mmCIF file of N, CA, C and O in Angstrom:
data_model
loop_
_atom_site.group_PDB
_atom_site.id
_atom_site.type_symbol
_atom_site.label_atom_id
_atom_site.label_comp_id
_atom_site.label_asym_id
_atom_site.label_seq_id
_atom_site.Cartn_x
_atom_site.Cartn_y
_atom_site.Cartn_z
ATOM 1 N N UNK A 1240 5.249 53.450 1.247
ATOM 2 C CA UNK A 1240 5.219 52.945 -0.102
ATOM 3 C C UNK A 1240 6.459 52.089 -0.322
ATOM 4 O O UNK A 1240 7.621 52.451 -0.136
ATOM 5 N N UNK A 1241 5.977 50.725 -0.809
ATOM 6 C CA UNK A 1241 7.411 49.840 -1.428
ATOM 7 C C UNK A 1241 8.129 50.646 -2.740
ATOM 8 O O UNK A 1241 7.506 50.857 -3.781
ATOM 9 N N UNK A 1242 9.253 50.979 -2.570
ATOM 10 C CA UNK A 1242 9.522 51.518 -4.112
ATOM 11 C C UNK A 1242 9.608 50.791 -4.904
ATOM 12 O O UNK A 1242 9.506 51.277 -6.030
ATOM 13 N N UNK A 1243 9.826 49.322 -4.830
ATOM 14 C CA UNK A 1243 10.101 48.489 -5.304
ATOM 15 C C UNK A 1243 8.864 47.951 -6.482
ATOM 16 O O UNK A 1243 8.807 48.201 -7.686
ATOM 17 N N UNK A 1244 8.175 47.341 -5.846
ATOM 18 C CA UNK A 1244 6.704 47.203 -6.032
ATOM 19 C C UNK A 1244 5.522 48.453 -6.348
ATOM 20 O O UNK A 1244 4.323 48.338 -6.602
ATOM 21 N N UNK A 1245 6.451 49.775 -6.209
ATOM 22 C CA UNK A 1245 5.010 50.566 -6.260
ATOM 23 C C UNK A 1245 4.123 50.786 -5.345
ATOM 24 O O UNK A 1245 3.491 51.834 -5.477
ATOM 25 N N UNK A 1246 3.800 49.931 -4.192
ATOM 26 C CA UNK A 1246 2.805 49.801 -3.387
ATOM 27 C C UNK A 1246 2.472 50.325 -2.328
ATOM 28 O O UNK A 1246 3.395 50.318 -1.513
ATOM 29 N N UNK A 1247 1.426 50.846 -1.922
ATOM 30 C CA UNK A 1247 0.636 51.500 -0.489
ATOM 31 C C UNK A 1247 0.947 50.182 0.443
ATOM 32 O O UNK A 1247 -0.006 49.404 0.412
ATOM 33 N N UNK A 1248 1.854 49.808 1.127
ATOM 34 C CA UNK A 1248 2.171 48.751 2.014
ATOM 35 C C UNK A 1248 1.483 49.135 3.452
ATOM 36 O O UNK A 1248 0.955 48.234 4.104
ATOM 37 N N UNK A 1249 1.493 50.301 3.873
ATOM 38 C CA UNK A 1249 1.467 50.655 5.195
ATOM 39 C C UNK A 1249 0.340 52.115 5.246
ATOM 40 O O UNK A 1249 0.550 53.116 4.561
ATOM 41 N N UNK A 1250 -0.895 51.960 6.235
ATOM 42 C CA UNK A 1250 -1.427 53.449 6.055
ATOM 43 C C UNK A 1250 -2.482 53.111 7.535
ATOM 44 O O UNK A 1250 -3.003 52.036 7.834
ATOM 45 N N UNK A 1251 -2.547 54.327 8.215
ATOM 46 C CA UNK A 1251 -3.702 54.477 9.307
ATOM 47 C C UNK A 1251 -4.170 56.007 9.074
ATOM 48 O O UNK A 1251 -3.508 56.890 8.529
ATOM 49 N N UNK A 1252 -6.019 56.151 9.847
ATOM 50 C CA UNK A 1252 -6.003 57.358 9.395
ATOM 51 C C UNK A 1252 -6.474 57.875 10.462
ATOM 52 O O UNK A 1252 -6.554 57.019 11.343
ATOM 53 N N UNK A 1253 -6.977 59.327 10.933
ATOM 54 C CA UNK A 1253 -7.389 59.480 12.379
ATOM 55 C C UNK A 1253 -7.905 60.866 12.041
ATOM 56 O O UNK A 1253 -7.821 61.564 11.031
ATOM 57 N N UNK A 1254 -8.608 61.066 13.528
ATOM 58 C CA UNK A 1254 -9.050 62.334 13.018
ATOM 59 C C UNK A 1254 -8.034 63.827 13.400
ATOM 60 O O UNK A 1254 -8.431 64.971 13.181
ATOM 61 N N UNK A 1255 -6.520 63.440 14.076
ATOM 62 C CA UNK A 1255 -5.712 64.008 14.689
ATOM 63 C C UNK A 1255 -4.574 63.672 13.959
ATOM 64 O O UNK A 1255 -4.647 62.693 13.216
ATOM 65 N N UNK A 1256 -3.306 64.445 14.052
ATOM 66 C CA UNK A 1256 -2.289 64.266 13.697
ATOM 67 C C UNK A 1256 -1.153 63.855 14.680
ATOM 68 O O UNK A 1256 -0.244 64.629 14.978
ATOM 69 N N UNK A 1257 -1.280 62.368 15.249
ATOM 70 C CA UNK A 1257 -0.053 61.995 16.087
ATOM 71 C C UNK A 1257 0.275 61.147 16.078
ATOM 72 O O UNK A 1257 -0.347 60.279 15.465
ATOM 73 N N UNK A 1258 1.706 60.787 16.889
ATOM 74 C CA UNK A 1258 2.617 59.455 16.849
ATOM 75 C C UNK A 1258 2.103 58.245 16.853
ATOM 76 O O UNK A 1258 2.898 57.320 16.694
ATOM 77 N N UNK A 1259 0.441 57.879 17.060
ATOM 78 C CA UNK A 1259 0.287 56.940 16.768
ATOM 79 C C UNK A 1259 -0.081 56.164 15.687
ATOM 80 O O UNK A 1259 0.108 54.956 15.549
ATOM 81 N N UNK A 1260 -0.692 57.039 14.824
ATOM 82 C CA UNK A 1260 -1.126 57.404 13.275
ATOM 83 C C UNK A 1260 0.198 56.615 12.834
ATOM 84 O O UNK A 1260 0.169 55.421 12.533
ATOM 85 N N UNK A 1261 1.324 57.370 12.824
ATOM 86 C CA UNK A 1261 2.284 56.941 12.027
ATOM 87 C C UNK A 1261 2.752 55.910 12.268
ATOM 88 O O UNK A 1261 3.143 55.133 11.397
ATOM 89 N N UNK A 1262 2.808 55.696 13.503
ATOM 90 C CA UNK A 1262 3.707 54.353 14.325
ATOM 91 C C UNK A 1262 2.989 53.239 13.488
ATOM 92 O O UNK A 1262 3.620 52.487 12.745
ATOM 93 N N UNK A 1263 0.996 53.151 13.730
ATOM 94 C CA UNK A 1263 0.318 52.312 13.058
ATOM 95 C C UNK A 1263 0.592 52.065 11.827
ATOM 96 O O UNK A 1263 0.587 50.841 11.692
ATOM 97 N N UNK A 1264 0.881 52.694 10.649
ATOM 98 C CA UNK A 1264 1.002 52.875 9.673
ATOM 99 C C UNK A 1264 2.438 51.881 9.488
ATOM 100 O O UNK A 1264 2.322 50.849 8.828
ATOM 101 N N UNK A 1265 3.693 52.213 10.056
ATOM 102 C CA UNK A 1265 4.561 51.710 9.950
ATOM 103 C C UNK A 1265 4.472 50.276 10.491
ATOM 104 O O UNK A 1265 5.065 49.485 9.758
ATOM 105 N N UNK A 1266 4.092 49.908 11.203
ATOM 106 C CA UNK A 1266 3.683 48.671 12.152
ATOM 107 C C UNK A 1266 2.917 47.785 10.756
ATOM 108 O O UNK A 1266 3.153 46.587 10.599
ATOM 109 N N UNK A 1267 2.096 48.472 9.913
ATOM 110 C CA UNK A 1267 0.987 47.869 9.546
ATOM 111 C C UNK A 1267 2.144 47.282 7.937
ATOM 112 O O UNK A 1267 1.919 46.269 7.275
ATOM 113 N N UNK A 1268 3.240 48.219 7.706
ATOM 114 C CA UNK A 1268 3.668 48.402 6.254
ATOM 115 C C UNK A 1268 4.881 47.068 6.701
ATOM 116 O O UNK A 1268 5.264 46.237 5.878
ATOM 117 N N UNK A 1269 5.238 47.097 7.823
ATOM 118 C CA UNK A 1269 6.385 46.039 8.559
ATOM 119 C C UNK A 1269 5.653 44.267 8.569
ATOM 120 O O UNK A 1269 6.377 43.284 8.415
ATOM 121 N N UNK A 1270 4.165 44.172 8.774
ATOM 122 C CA UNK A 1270 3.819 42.892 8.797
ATOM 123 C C UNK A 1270 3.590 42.516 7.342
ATOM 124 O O UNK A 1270 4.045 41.584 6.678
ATOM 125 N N UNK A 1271 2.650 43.626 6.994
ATOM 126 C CA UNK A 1271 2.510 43.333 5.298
ATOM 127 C C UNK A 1271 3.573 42.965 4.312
ATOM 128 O O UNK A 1271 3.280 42.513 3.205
ATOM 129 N N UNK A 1272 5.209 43.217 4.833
ATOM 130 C CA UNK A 1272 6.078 43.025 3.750
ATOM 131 C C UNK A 1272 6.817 42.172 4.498
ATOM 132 O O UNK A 1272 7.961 42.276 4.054
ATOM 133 N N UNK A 1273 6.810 41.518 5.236
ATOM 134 C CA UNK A 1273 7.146 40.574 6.159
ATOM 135 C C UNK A 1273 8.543 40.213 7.212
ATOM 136 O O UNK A 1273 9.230 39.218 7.441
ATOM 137 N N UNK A 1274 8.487 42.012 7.801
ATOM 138 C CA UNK A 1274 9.350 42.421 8.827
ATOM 139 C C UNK A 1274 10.593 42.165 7.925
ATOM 140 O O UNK A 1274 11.223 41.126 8.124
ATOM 141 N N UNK A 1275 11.059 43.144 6.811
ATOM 142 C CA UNK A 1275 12.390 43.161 5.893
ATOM 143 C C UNK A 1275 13.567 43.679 7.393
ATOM 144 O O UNK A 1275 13.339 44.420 8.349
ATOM 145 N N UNK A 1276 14.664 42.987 7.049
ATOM 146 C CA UNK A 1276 15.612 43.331 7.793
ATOM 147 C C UNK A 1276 16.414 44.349 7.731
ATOM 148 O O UNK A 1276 17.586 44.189 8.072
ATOM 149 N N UNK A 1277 15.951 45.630 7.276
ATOM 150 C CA UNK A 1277 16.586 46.894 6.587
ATOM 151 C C UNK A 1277 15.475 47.957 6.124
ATOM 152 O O UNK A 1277 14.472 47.633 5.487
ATOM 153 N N UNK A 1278 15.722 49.013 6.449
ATOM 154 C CA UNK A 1278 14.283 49.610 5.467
ATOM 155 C C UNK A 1278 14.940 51.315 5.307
ATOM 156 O O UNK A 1278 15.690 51.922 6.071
ATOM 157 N N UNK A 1279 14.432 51.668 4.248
ATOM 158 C CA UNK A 1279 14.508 53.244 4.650
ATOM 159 C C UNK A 1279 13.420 53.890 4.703
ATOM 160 O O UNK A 1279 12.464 53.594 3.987
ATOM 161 N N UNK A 1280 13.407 54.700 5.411
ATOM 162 C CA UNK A 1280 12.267 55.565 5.800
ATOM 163 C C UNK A 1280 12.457 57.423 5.486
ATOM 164 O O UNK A 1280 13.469 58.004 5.878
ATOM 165 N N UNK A 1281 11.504 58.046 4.858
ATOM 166 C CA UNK A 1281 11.505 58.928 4.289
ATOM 167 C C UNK A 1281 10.358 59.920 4.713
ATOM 168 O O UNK A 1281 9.220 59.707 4.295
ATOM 169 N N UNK A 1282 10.607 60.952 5.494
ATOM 170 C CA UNK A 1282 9.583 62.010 5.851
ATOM 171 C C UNK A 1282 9.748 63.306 5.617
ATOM 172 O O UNK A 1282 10.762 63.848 5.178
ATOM 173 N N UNK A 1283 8.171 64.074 6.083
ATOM 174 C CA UNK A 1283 8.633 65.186 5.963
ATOM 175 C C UNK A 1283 8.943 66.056 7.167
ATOM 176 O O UNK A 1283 8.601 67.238 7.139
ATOM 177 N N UNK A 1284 9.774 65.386 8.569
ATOM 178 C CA UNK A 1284 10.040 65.751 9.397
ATOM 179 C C UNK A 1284 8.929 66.282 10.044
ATOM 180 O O UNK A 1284 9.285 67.244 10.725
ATOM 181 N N UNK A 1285 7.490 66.023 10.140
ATOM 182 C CA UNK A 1285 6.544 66.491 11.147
ATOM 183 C C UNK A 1285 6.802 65.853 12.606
ATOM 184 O O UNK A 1285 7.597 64.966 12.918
ATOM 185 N N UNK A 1286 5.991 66.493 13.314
ATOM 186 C CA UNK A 1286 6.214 66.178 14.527
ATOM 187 C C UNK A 1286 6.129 64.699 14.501
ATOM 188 O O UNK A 1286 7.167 64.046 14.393
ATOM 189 N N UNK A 1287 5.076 64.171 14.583
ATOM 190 C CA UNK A 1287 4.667 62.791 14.815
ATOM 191 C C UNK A 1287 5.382 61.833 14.342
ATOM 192 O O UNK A 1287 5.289 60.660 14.704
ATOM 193 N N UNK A 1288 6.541 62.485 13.065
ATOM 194 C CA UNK A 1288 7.331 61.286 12.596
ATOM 195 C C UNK A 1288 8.967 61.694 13.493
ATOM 196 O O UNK A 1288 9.954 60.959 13.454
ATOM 197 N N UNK A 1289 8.893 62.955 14.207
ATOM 198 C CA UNK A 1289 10.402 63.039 15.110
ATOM 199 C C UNK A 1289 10.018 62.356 16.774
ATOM 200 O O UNK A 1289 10.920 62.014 17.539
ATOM 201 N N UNK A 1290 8.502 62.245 17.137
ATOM 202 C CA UNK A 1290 8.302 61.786 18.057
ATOM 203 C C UNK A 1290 9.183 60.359 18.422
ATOM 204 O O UNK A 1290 9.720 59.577 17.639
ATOM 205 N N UNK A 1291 9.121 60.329 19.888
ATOM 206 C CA UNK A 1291 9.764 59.360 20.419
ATOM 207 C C UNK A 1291 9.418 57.941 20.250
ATOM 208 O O UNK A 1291 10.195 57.001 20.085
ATOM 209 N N UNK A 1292 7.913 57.925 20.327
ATOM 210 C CA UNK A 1292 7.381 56.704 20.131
ATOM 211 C C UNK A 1292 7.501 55.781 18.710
ATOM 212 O O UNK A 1292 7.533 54.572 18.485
ATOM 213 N N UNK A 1293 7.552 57.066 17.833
ATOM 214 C CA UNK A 1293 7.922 56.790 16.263
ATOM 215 C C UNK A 1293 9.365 56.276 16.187
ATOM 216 O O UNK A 1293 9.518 55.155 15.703
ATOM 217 N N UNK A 1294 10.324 56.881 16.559
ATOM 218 C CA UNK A 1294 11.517 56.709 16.761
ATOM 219 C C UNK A 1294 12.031 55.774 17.346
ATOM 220 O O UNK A 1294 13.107 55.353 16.922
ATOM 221 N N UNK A 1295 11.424 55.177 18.482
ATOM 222 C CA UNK A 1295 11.871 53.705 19.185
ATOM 223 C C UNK A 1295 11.445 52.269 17.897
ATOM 224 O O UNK A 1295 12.139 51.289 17.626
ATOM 225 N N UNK A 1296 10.192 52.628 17.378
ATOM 226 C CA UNK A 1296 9.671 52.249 16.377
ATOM 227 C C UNK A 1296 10.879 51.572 15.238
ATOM 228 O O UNK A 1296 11.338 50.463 14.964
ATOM 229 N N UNK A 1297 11.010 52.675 14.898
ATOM 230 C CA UNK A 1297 12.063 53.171 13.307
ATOM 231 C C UNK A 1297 13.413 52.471 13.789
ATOM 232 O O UNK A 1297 13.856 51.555 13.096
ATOM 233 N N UNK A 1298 14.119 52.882 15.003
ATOM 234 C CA UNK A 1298 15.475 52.983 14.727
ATOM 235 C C UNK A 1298 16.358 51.863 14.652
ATOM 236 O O UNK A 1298 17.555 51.895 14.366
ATOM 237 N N UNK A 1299 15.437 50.562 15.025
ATOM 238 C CA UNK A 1299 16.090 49.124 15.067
ATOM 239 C C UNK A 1299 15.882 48.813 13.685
ATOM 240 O O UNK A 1299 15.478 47.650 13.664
ATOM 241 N N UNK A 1300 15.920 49.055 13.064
ATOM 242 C CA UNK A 1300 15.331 48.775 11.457
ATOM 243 C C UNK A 1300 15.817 49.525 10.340
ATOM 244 O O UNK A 1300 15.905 49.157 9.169
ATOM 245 N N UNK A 1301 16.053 50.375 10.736
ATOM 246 C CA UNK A 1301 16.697 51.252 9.526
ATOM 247 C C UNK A 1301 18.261 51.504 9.744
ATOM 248 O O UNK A 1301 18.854 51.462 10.822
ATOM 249 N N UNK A 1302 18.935 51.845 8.158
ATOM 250 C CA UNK A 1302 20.046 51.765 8.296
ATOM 251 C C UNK A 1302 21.015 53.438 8.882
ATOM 252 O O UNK A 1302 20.296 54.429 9.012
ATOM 253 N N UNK A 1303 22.375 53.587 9.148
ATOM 254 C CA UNK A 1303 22.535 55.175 9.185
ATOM 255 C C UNK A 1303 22.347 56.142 7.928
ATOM 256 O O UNK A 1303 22.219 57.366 7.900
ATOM 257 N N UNK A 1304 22.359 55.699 7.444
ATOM 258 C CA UNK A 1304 21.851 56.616 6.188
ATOM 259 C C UNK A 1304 20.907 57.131 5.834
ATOM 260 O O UNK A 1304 20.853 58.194 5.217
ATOM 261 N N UNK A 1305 19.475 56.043 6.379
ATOM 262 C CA UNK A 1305 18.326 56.158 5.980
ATOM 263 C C UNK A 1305 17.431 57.867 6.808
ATOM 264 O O UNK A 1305 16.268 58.154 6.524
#
């Protein structure tokens, strides 16, 4: 979600719960807002969002704080 805007920017759905779900989702919320040079990202620490694949994803992009 943009907080900014309010908006569903980014979403995939599946019939499983894994790293690719989310990765898609994030991938999908990154073209739609047009690859911002900063982002924060906010979970609820499930697996699929501590996964590795998620994480190679995330970590060029977000700040230390986030």
């Amino acid at each position: 979600m943009d907080l900014y805007s309010r908006r569903v920017v980014g979403w995939s759905m599946s019939d499983t719960m894994q790293a690719k779900m989310v990765s898609d989702a994030l991938l999908m919320a990154l073209w739609r807002r047009g690859k911002p040079s900063a982002l924060m990202h906010h979970s609820d620490q499930g697996s699929q969002y501590t996964s590795d694949e998620f994480q190679q994803l995330l970590k060029p992009r977000t700040s230390p704080a986030a």
